[in-house]
Amino acid sequence: MKSLNTTVLCLLIALFGNPLSAKMSEQDVARLGNDLNPMGGIKAANADGMIPQWTGSIVGLPKGLQWDGPGTPYPNPWPDEKPLFVITSDNMEQHAQRLSPGQIAMFKAYPETFRMPVYPSHRDFAYSNAYYAKALYNARNAELYNDSEGIRGYVGGPAFPVPSNGPEAVWYTRTTGSYAVREGEYSDIAVFPNGTRSTRRSRFRQESPYTDLSNPNTPEYEYPKLGKYASYIMTYVTEPARDKGLITSIFEPYDYSENAREVWRYLPGSRRVRRAPTVGFDTPDGPGGLKTVDEVRGFNGSMERFEWELLGRQEMFIPYHNYDFDDPQLDYDQLLTSFHANPDYMRYELKRVWVAQGTLRKGQRHLYGKRRIYIDEDTGLSAITENYDGRGELWKVVLFNNIYEYHGAAYLRRVQMYHDLRAGAYIAERLINDSEPMLYDQSPMNGPGYFSPTNVRKLGRR
């Protein structure tokens, strides 16, 4: 039987939502566009000048930079820049205050090969005005409810650009999508210590109706008034041969207490569509099963198993502006070396990040007992995540590349690298070196029916 206090709390939540949630304060909202940029980043340079002042002076393609447009490789806007210095296992201690525990663990695990080339930091690119308008609307109106399982007063784009607690920080990075339609083909490759690899290649399409920048920022377009699902995602496996034709369709809500994630799969062997019973939390995912479903993009899905707290901001060297990593002239023998990606093609910059920590709640089950997310203050994108086992030992380290996408004037997560320190293996996801870059808002939305089990069955039988 529930205690009286628990019963009263449940009644209050039912009547008023989570009493601990609140909208961003008027004081913090007023700072956006003043001492803070529209995404909540501190405009000012840091003390030693390695983090420059934010200008946001470039929206879209920089003047004088040659680019052939969507579907073609993105040129590096600073092709002649050289690293300011390179962090190695030998000089790591000199920079330890600006490294995460996961980065330090990488140096200790792979002292001969892991290194971090640190380049000048750039803060001139800006998102579109339409995107910043969504951020401002959400800052004034969005709030979490149902024990942080849902969000309301939200019109798509970034929520909580100045997070005041752990759940808001997590929702900040999970709501940073800037495109209504994403589509393309990419490879996910697991690299094992003995040099062998496992590859999965997929065609991908995602539609996010709330993210459409043409939507007015009014209550009529707040979640869930355009539908209870925030995103529809479909992948079609083309490699390996044994999995060719496997289709997965995902319906992703923004209130996990009221609407569970729905996943449907077309199995080419049986030529039937099946509903997946549970796809989330610590379900193994990717080639080799080296990561869990809920660590994609940093964290996704229900918040119910972890208690999140905000640890604050700190300065950190993180992957940034990783254009060279996507160079189509690089083959995977060059790029995907043992234990981690080839550092010659990585780029790190000093940035300020929000740090949020999740601790497994009592009575809940998960492979991870603790996890941390490091979120870039200027973009809202997750930059690093760290996952610990139930004994508190660091187990997995994830590094996220990013680029600024010129056509849509927005930052994108690019290749995501999941490192299993115990196995000495890693997965590099969303690789496009052997294909064209993905397309963003280059075709109209097909709508929910396209992702339905009925249509998945039709697509599978073609």
Short mmCIF file of C-alpha atoms in Angstrom, two decimals:
data_model
loop_
_atom_site.label_atom_id
_atom_site.label_comp_id
_atom_site.label_asym_id
_atom_site.label_seq_id
_atom_site.Cartn_x
_atom_site.Cartn_y
_atom_site.Cartn_z
CA MET A 1 0.00 0.00 0.00
CA LYS A 2 1.26 3.46 -0.85
CA SER A 3 2.12 5.76 2.03
CA LEU A 4 -0.10 8.81 2.60
CA ASN A 5 2.63 11.17 1.40
CA THR A 6 3.13 9.17 -1.80
CA THR A 7 -0.61 9.12 -2.46
CA VAL A 8 -0.88 12.89 -1.98
CA LEU A 9 2.09 13.45 -4.29
CA CYS A 10 0.51 11.29 -6.98
CA LEU A 11 -2.73 13.27 -6.70
CA LEU A 12 -0.85 16.57 -7.00
CA ILE A 13 0.98 15.34 -10.09
CA ALA A 14 -2.29 14.15 -11.62
CA LEU A 15 -3.90 17.53 -11.00
CA PHE A 16 -1.05 19.93 -11.64
CA GLY A 17 1.80 17.97 -13.24
CA ASN A 18 5.14 17.47 -11.53
CA PRO A 19 5.28 20.16 -8.80
CA LEU A 20 9.06 20.23 -9.03
CA SER A 21 9.05 21.31 -12.69
CA ALA A 22 8.94 24.96 -13.73
CA LYS A 23 9.43 27.17 -16.74
CA MET A 24 12.72 29.00 -17.20
CA SER A 25 12.89 32.04 -14.95
CA GLU A 26 12.17 35.46 -16.44
CA GLN A 27 15.66 36.53 -15.38
CA ASP A 28 17.28 33.75 -17.43
CA VAL A 29 14.97 34.36 -20.41
CA ALA A 30 15.93 38.05 -20.36
CA ARG A 31 19.62 37.12 -20.58
CA LEU A 32 19.16 35.36 -23.94
CA GLY A 33 20.53 37.65 -26.64
CA ASN A 34 22.23 39.85 -24.04
CA ASP A 35 25.10 38.39 -22.00
CA LEU A 36 24.02 34.94 -23.24
CA ASN A 37 23.64 33.98 -26.89
CA PRO A 38 20.22 32.66 -28.08
CA MET A 39 21.21 29.09 -27.12
CA GLY A 40 22.21 30.07 -23.59
CA GLY A 41 25.96 30.11 -24.17
CA ILE A 42 28.02 32.75 -22.38
CA LYS A 43 28.90 35.32 -25.02
CA ALA A 44 32.10 36.52 -23.37
CA ALA A 45 35.50 34.99 -23.96
CA ASN A 46 37.04 32.94 -21.17
CA ALA A 47 39.89 34.16 -18.94
CA ASP A 48 42.80 33.04 -21.11
CA GLY A 49 41.11 33.81 -24.45
CA MET A 50 41.17 30.22 -25.75
CA ILE A 51 37.38 30.41 -25.89
CA PRO A 52 36.74 33.53 -27.97
CA GLN A 53 33.76 35.83 -27.69
CA TRP A 54 30.65 34.51 -29.44
CA THR A 55 29.70 36.66 -32.44
CA GLY A 56 27.14 34.62 -34.41
CA SER A 57 28.16 36.74 -37.40
CA ILE A 58 27.92 33.95 -40.01
CA VAL A 59 24.53 32.47 -40.89
CA GLY A 60 24.73 29.85 -43.62
CA LEU A 61 27.58 29.55 -46.11
CA PRO A 62 30.57 31.78 -45.23
CA LYS A 63 31.41 34.41 -47.80
CA GLY A 64 34.03 33.19 -50.27
CA LEU A 65 33.72 29.48 -49.36
CA GLN A 66 33.00 27.29 -52.38
CA TRP A 67 30.39 24.55 -51.92
CA ASP A 68 28.27 22.69 -54.46
CA GLY A 69 25.21 22.50 -52.22
CA PRO A 70 23.13 19.81 -50.48
CA GLY A 71 24.23 16.25 -51.14
CA THR A 72 27.86 17.23 -51.75
CA PRO A 73 30.75 17.16 -49.24
CA TYR A 74 30.99 20.10 -46.84
CA PRO A 75 34.27 21.99 -47.23
CA ASN A 76 36.34 22.79 -44.16
CA PRO A 77 36.09 26.58 -43.67
CA TRP A 78 39.62 26.66 -42.20
CA PRO A 79 41.60 24.22 -44.37
CA ASP A 80 44.98 25.73 -43.56
CA GLU A 81 44.65 25.77 -39.78
CA LYS A 82 47.15 23.77 -37.78
CA PRO A 83 46.74 22.45 -34.23
CA LEU A 84 47.75 24.83 -31.46
CA PHE A 85 49.10 21.77 -29.63
CA VAL A 86 48.46 18.04 -29.35
CA ILE A 87 47.52 16.39 -26.08
CA THR A 88 49.12 12.98 -25.56
CA SER A 89 49.54 10.57 -22.68
CA ASP A 90 52.87 12.30 -21.96
CA ASN A 91 51.46 15.82 -21.44
CA MET A 92 47.92 14.86 -20.41
CA GLU A 93 48.43 16.00 -16.81
CA GLN A 94 49.10 19.57 -17.97
CA HIS A 95 45.59 19.70 -19.45
CA ALA A 96 43.72 17.43 -17.02
CA GLN A 97 41.43 20.20 -15.73
CA ARG A 98 39.99 20.57 -19.23
CA LEU A 99 39.63 16.85 -19.94
CA SER A 100 36.74 14.61 -18.95
CA PRO A 101 37.35 11.41 -16.95
CA GLY A 102 36.51 9.51 -20.12
CA GLN A 103 39.17 11.28 -22.16
CA ILE A 104 41.73 10.65 -19.43
CA ALA A 105 40.72 6.99 -19.44
CA MET A 106 41.29 6.85 -23.21
CA PHE A 107 44.83 8.17 -22.75
CA LYS A 108 45.50 5.56 -20.06
CA ALA A 109 43.97 2.70 -22.05
CA TYR A 110 45.74 3.59 -25.32
CA PRO A 111 48.84 5.61 -24.34
CA GLU A 112 50.72 4.92 -27.56
CA THR A 113 47.99 5.83 -30.03
CA PHE A 114 45.32 8.11 -28.54
CA ARG A 115 45.94 11.83 -28.88
CA MET A 116 43.91 15.01 -29.20
CA PRO A 117 44.91 17.72 -31.70
CA VAL A 118 43.58 21.01 -30.30
CA TYR A 119 42.72 23.73 -32.84
CA PRO A 120 41.67 27.37 -32.45
CA SER A 121 38.10 27.68 -31.20
CA HIS A 122 35.54 29.35 -33.47
CA ARG A 123 32.23 30.88 -32.35
CA ASP A 124 31.12 32.81 -35.44
CA PHE A 125 28.51 30.44 -36.90
CA ALA A 126 24.88 30.99 -35.90
CA TYR A 127 21.65 29.09 -36.31
CA SER A 128 18.88 30.65 -38.37
CA ASN A 129 16.66 33.32 -36.82
CA ALA A 130 13.69 30.96 -37.15
CA TYR A 131 15.49 28.40 -35.00
CA TYR A 132 16.42 30.97 -32.37
CA ALA A 133 12.78 32.10 -32.32
CA LYS A 134 11.78 28.57 -31.34
CA ALA A 135 14.43 28.55 -28.61
CA LEU A 136 13.04 31.80 -27.19
CA TYR A 137 9.43 30.57 -27.29
CA ASN A 138 10.42 27.37 -25.53
CA ALA A 139 12.45 29.27 -22.95
CA ARG A 140 9.34 31.24 -22.03
CA ASN A 141 6.78 28.46 -22.20
CA ALA A 142 8.23 24.94 -22.05
CA GLU A 143 8.15 22.93 -18.84
CA LEU A 144 8.57 19.30 -17.84
CA TYR A 145 5.83 17.26 -16.21
CA ASN A 146 5.02 13.64 -15.31
CA ASP A 147 8.28 13.31 -13.35
CA SER A 148 10.24 14.79 -16.29
CA GLU A 149 8.87 12.15 -18.66
CA GLY A 150 7.03 14.71 -20.79
CA ILE A 151 7.36 18.26 -22.06
CA ARG A 152 4.62 20.83 -22.70
CA GLY A 153 4.48 24.42 -23.90
CA TYR A 154 7.03 23.25 -26.49
CA VAL A 155 7.02 23.98 -30.24
CA GLY A 156 10.08 22.02 -31.42
CA GLY A 157 13.72 23.04 -31.45
CA PRO A 158 15.79 23.54 -28.31
CA ALA A 159 14.10 23.57 -24.92
CA PHE A 160 15.68 24.94 -21.72
CA PRO A 161 18.71 26.75 -23.21
CA VAL A 162 19.61 27.66 -19.61
CA PRO A 163 18.89 24.39 -17.78
CA SER A 164 18.35 24.68 -14.04
CA ASN A 165 18.46 20.95 -13.24
CA GLY A 166 19.57 17.62 -14.66
CA PRO A 167 16.36 16.63 -16.49
CA GLU A 168 16.24 20.03 -18.23
CA ALA A 169 19.85 19.60 -19.39
CA VAL A 170 19.01 16.18 -20.84
CA TRP A 171 15.92 17.54 -22.56
CA TYR A 172 17.97 20.46 -23.87
CA THR A 173 20.31 18.18 -25.80
CA ARG A 174 17.58 15.78 -26.92
CA THR A 175 15.47 18.60 -28.44
CA THR A 176 18.16 20.29 -30.54
CA GLY A 177 16.98 18.95 -33.90
CA SER A 178 16.79 21.66 -36.55
CA TYR A 179 15.29 19.86 -39.55
CA ALA A 180 11.87 18.43 -40.30
CA VAL A 181 13.24 15.82 -42.75
CA ARG A 182 16.57 13.97 -42.73
CA GLU A 183 17.39 11.28 -45.24
CA GLY A 184 20.37 9.47 -46.68
CA GLU A 185 22.59 6.42 -46.43
CA TYR A 186 25.37 5.73 -43.97
CA SER A 187 27.54 2.97 -42.49
CA ASP A 188 27.95 1.86 -38.88
CA ILE A 189 31.23 0.00 -38.35
CA ALA A 190 32.44 -1.86 -35.27
CA VAL A 191 36.22 -2.19 -34.97
CA PHE A 192 37.61 -4.99 -32.80
CA PRO A 193 41.08 -5.25 -31.21
CA ASN A 194 42.21 -8.02 -33.57
CA GLY A 195 41.59 -5.77 -36.57
CA THR A 196 38.33 -7.35 -37.72
CA ARG A 197 35.26 -5.24 -38.44
CA SER A 198 31.52 -5.62 -38.56
CA THR A 199 29.59 -3.30 -40.87
CA ARG A 200 25.96 -2.38 -41.04
CA ARG A 201 24.86 -0.08 -43.86
CA SER A 202 21.42 1.50 -43.87
CA ARG A 203 19.17 3.91 -45.69
CA PHE A 204 17.61 6.34 -43.25
CA ARG A 205 14.67 8.73 -43.10
CA GLN A 206 13.43 10.79 -40.18
CA GLU A 207 10.49 13.17 -40.06
CA SER A 208 9.99 15.51 -37.10
CA PRO A 209 6.80 17.57 -37.56
CA TYR A 210 7.39 19.84 -34.55
CA THR A 211 10.84 20.81 -35.82
CA ASP A 212 9.48 22.32 -39.03
CA LEU A 213 10.74 25.92 -38.97
CA SER A 214 7.76 27.08 -41.00
CA ASN A 215 5.40 26.25 -38.13
CA PRO A 216 4.20 29.33 -36.26
CA ASN A 217 5.42 29.59 -32.69
CA THR A 218 1.96 29.62 -31.13
CA PRO A 219 0.09 27.39 -28.66
CA GLU A 220 -1.66 25.62 -31.56
CA TYR A 221 1.71 24.12 -32.58
CA GLU A 222 2.84 23.02 -29.13
CA TYR A 223 3.40 19.33 -28.40
CA PRO A 224 1.23 17.22 -28.57
CA LYS A 225 -1.21 19.24 -30.72
CA LEU A 226 0.39 18.11 -34.00
CA GLY A 227 0.22 14.49 -32.83
CA LYS A 228 1.56 12.50 -29.92
CA TYR A 229 4.73 11.45 -31.75
CA ALA A 230 7.58 13.89 -32.08
CA SER A 231 9.56 11.93 -34.67
CA TYR A 232 9.10 9.08 -37.12
CA ILE A 233 12.25 7.16 -38.06
CA MET A 234 12.83 4.41 -40.60
CA THR A 235 15.98 2.47 -41.43
CA TYR A 236 16.40 -0.03 -44.28
CA VAL A 237 19.45 -2.28 -43.97
CA THR A 238 21.42 -2.85 -47.18
CA GLU A 239 24.46 -4.59 -45.61
CA PRO A 240 25.41 -7.19 -44.44
CA ALA A 241 23.75 -9.61 -46.83
CA ARG A 242 22.20 -11.66 -44.01
CA ASP A 243 20.26 -8.61 -42.80
CA LYS A 244 19.51 -7.00 -46.15
CA GLY A 245 15.93 -5.84 -46.34
CA LEU A 246 15.42 -5.52 -42.59
CA ILE A 247 13.24 -2.45 -42.00
CA THR A 248 12.80 -0.79 -38.63
CA SER A 249 10.17 1.93 -38.10
CA ILE A 250 10.13 3.94 -34.86
CA PHE A 251 7.46 6.23 -33.47
CA GLU A 252 9.13 8.49 -30.89
CA PRO A 253 6.99 10.45 -28.37
CA TYR A 254 7.89 13.40 -26.19
CA ASP A 255 5.90 12.07 -23.25
CA TYR A 256 7.08 8.60 -22.31
CA SER A 257 4.68 8.20 -19.38
CA GLU A 258 1.60 8.52 -21.60
CA ASN A 259 2.88 7.27 -24.97
CA ALA A 260 5.42 4.49 -25.19
CA ARG A 261 7.90 4.36 -28.04
CA GLU A 262 6.53 2.11 -30.78
CA VAL A 263 8.88 0.03 -32.94
CA TRP A 264 7.91 -2.12 -35.92
CA ARG A 265 10.22 -4.41 -37.88
CA TYR A 266 9.88 -6.04 -41.27
CA LEU A 267 11.75 -9.36 -41.27
CA PRO A 268 12.72 -10.27 -44.85
CA GLY A 269 13.04 -13.97 -44.01
CA SER A 270 9.41 -14.31 -42.99
CA ARG A 271 8.21 -11.34 -45.09
CA ARG A 272 6.18 -10.17 -42.10
CA VAL A 273 6.03 -7.09 -39.90
CA ARG A 274 6.40 -7.63 -36.18
CA ARG A 275 6.02 -5.19 -33.33
CA ALA A 276 9.20 -5.16 -31.25
CA PRO A 277 8.24 -5.78 -27.60
CA THR A 278 10.90 -3.58 -25.93
CA VAL A 279 13.43 -1.45 -27.75
CA GLY A 280 15.01 0.96 -25.34
CA PHE A 281 17.01 1.30 -22.15
CA ASP A 282 19.97 -1.11 -22.21
CA THR A 283 18.90 -3.21 -25.20
CA PRO A 284 22.15 -3.91 -27.12
CA ASP A 285 22.40 -2.08 -30.42
CA GLY A 286 24.71 -1.62 -33.38
CA PRO A 287 27.27 -3.96 -34.94
CA GLY A 288 28.75 -6.10 -32.20
CA GLY A 289 26.18 -4.87 -29.68
CA LEU A 290 28.77 -2.50 -28.19
CA LYS A 291 26.28 0.17 -27.16
CA THR A 292 22.80 0.41 -25.71
CA VAL A 293 19.73 1.85 -27.41
CA ASP A 294 19.33 4.65 -24.86
CA GLU A 295 22.84 6.08 -25.29
CA VAL A 296 22.30 7.09 -28.93
CA ARG A 297 22.78 10.88 -29.24
CA GLY A 298 23.86 10.93 -25.59
CA PHE A 299 20.60 9.78 -24.02
CA ASN A 300 17.14 9.04 -25.36
CA GLY A 301 13.89 7.48 -24.28
CA SER A 302 12.24 7.30 -20.88
CA MET A 303 13.87 9.04 -17.90
CA GLU A 304 12.34 6.61 -15.40
CA ARG A 305 15.43 4.55 -14.56
CA PHE A 306 17.88 7.39 -13.78
CA GLU A 307 17.89 10.33 -11.42
CA TRP A 308 19.54 13.26 -13.21
CA GLU A 309 21.38 16.17 -11.61
CA LEU A 310 23.07 19.21 -13.14
CA LEU A 311 26.74 19.51 -12.18
CA GLY A 312 27.18 22.93 -13.82
CA ARG A 313 29.33 24.31 -16.66
CA GLN A 314 33.01 23.73 -17.23
CA GLU A 315 35.63 24.35 -19.90
CA MET A 316 36.58 21.25 -21.86
CA PHE A 317 38.33 20.14 -25.05
CA ILE A 318 35.63 18.50 -27.15
CA PRO A 319 35.31 17.32 -30.79
CA TYR A 320 34.21 20.26 -32.92
CA HIS A 321 33.96 21.30 -36.59
CA ASN A 322 35.01 17.82 -37.72
CA TYR A 323 34.78 18.40 -41.48
CA ASP A 324 37.97 16.50 -42.33
CA PHE A 325 36.64 13.33 -40.71
CA ASP A 326 33.94 13.09 -43.41
CA ASP A 327 36.35 13.52 -46.33
CA PRO A 328 35.17 11.14 -49.11
CA GLN A 329 38.80 10.61 -50.14
CA LEU A 330 39.45 8.82 -46.83
CA ASP A 331 38.91 5.08 -46.86
CA TYR A 332 38.05 3.23 -43.69
CA ASP A 333 41.47 1.58 -43.46
CA GLN A 334 42.90 5.08 -42.95
CA LEU A 335 40.15 6.40 -40.75
CA LEU A 336 39.19 3.51 -38.47
CA THR A 337 42.36 2.42 -36.72
CA SER A 338 42.47 -0.05 -33.82
CA PHE A 339 40.93 1.02 -30.48
CA HIS A 340 39.76 4.45 -31.72
CA ALA A 341 39.50 6.55 -34.87
CA ASN A 342 42.68 7.91 -36.41
CA PRO A 343 43.55 11.08 -34.42
CA ASP A 344 45.04 12.67 -37.56
CA TYR A 345 41.49 13.37 -38.76
CA MET A 346 40.01 14.51 -35.46
CA ARG A 347 39.68 18.12 -34.34
CA TYR A 348 39.12 19.38 -30.78
CA GLU A 349 38.34 22.90 -29.60
CA LEU A 350 38.05 24.38 -26.12
CA LYS A 351 34.39 25.01 -25.28
CA ARG A 352 32.13 25.49 -22.31
CA VAL A 353 29.86 22.53 -21.65
CA TRP A 354 26.95 21.76 -19.39
CA VAL A 355 27.55 18.59 -17.36
CA ALA A 356 24.64 16.37 -16.28
CA GLN A 357 24.94 13.14 -14.32
CA GLY A 358 22.42 10.31 -14.13
CA THR A 359 22.41 7.80 -11.27
CA LEU A 360 20.45 4.55 -11.45
CA ARG A 361 17.41 4.75 -9.19
CA LYS A 362 16.89 2.20 -6.44
CA GLY A 363 14.90 -0.76 -7.63
CA GLN A 364 15.67 -0.07 -11.31
CA ARG A 365 17.78 -2.28 -13.58
CA HIS A 366 20.30 -1.19 -16.19
CA LEU A 367 23.77 -2.13 -17.42
CA TYR A 368 24.96 1.29 -16.31
CA GLY A 369 24.93 2.48 -12.72
CA LYS A 370 25.93 6.03 -13.58
CA ARG A 371 26.29 8.12 -16.72
CA ARG A 372 27.42 11.62 -17.62
CA ILE A 373 26.61 13.87 -20.56
CA TYR A 374 28.69 16.87 -21.63
CA ILE A 375 26.62 19.34 -23.68
CA ASP A 376 28.08 22.16 -25.77
CA GLU A 377 26.61 25.47 -24.55
CA ASP A 378 26.49 27.09 -28.01
CA THR A 379 24.74 24.29 -29.90
CA GLY A 380 22.99 22.10 -27.35
CA LEU A 381 24.64 19.05 -28.93
CA SER A 382 26.06 16.29 -26.76
CA ALA A 383 29.85 16.21 -27.14
CA ILE A 384 30.94 13.40 -24.81
CA THR A 385 29.15 10.79 -22.73
CA GLU A 386 30.54 8.42 -20.14
CA ASN A 387 28.89 5.28 -18.83
CA TYR A 388 29.84 3.50 -15.60
CA ASP A 389 29.00 0.00 -14.43
CA GLY A 390 27.15 -0.84 -11.22
CA ARG A 391 30.38 -0.74 -9.21
CA GLY A 392 31.15 2.79 -10.34
CA GLU A 393 33.93 1.83 -12.78
CA LEU A 394 34.13 3.73 -16.06
CA TRP A 395 33.17 1.35 -18.85
CA LYS A 396 32.28 3.21 -22.04
CA VAL A 397 33.25 6.57 -23.53
CA VAL A 398 31.41 8.20 -26.44
CA LEU A 399 32.77 11.04 -28.60
CA PHE A 400 30.46 13.01 -30.91
CA ASN A 401 31.72 14.89 -33.95
CA ASN A 402 29.81 17.87 -35.31
CA ILE A 403 29.78 20.24 -38.26
CA TYR A 404 27.94 23.42 -39.19
CA GLU A 405 25.54 22.68 -42.06
CA TYR A 406 25.64 25.60 -44.47
CA HIS A 407 22.33 25.19 -46.29
CA GLY A 408 20.10 25.02 -43.24
CA ALA A 409 22.27 27.20 -40.99
CA ALA A 410 22.44 24.69 -38.15
CA TYR A 411 24.90 22.48 -36.31
CA LEU A 412 24.65 18.72 -36.83
CA ARG A 413 25.81 15.69 -34.90
CA ARG A 414 28.04 13.76 -37.23
CA VAL A 415 29.96 10.55 -36.56
CA GLN A 416 29.34 9.11 -33.10
CA MET A 417 32.09 6.88 -31.66
CA TYR A 418 31.21 4.46 -28.85
CA HIS A 419 34.28 3.04 -27.08
CA ASP A 420 34.11 -0.06 -24.89
CA LEU A 421 37.23 0.25 -22.73
CA ARG A 422 37.07 -3.34 -21.48
CA ALA A 423 36.70 -4.92 -24.90
CA GLY A 424 39.13 -2.54 -26.64
CA ALA A 425 36.50 -2.18 -29.36
CA TYR A 426 34.41 0.69 -30.67
CA ILE A 427 31.60 1.54 -33.08
CA ALA A 428 31.74 4.51 -35.45
CA GLU A 429 28.21 5.41 -36.55
CA ARG A 430 26.77 7.58 -39.34
CA LEU A 431 29.87 7.26 -41.55
CA ILE A 432 29.39 8.82 -45.01
CA ASN A 433 32.91 8.64 -46.47
CA ASP A 434 31.68 6.01 -48.93
CA SER A 435 28.40 7.74 -49.74
CA GLU A 436 26.93 11.18 -50.28
CA PRO A 437 26.20 13.42 -47.30
CA MET A 438 22.72 13.16 -45.89
CA LEU A 439 20.04 15.55 -47.09
CA TYR A 440 18.24 17.94 -44.77
CA ASP A 441 14.83 19.40 -45.62
CA GLN A 442 15.27 18.59 -49.30
CA SER A 443 11.98 16.72 -49.66
CA PRO A 444 8.50 17.17 -48.16
CA MET A 445 7.29 15.10 -45.23
CA ASN A 446 5.49 11.88 -46.16
CA GLY A 447 3.54 11.87 -42.91
CA PRO A 448 2.91 9.18 -40.27
CA GLY A 449 1.27 6.81 -42.73
CA TYR A 450 4.59 6.28 -44.49
CA PHE A 451 6.03 4.79 -41.29
CA SER A 452 2.99 2.67 -40.46
CA PRO A 453 3.19 -1.15 -40.24
CA THR A 454 1.04 -1.42 -43.37
CA ASN A 455 3.41 0.69 -45.46
CA VAL A 456 6.50 -0.95 -43.93
CA ARG A 457 5.12 -4.28 -45.17
CA LYS A 458 4.62 -2.83 -48.67
CA LEU A 459 8.14 -1.37 -48.74
CA GLY A 460 9.62 -4.67 -47.62
CA ARG A 461 7.92 -6.69 -50.33
CA ARG A 462 8.96 -4.48 -53.23
#
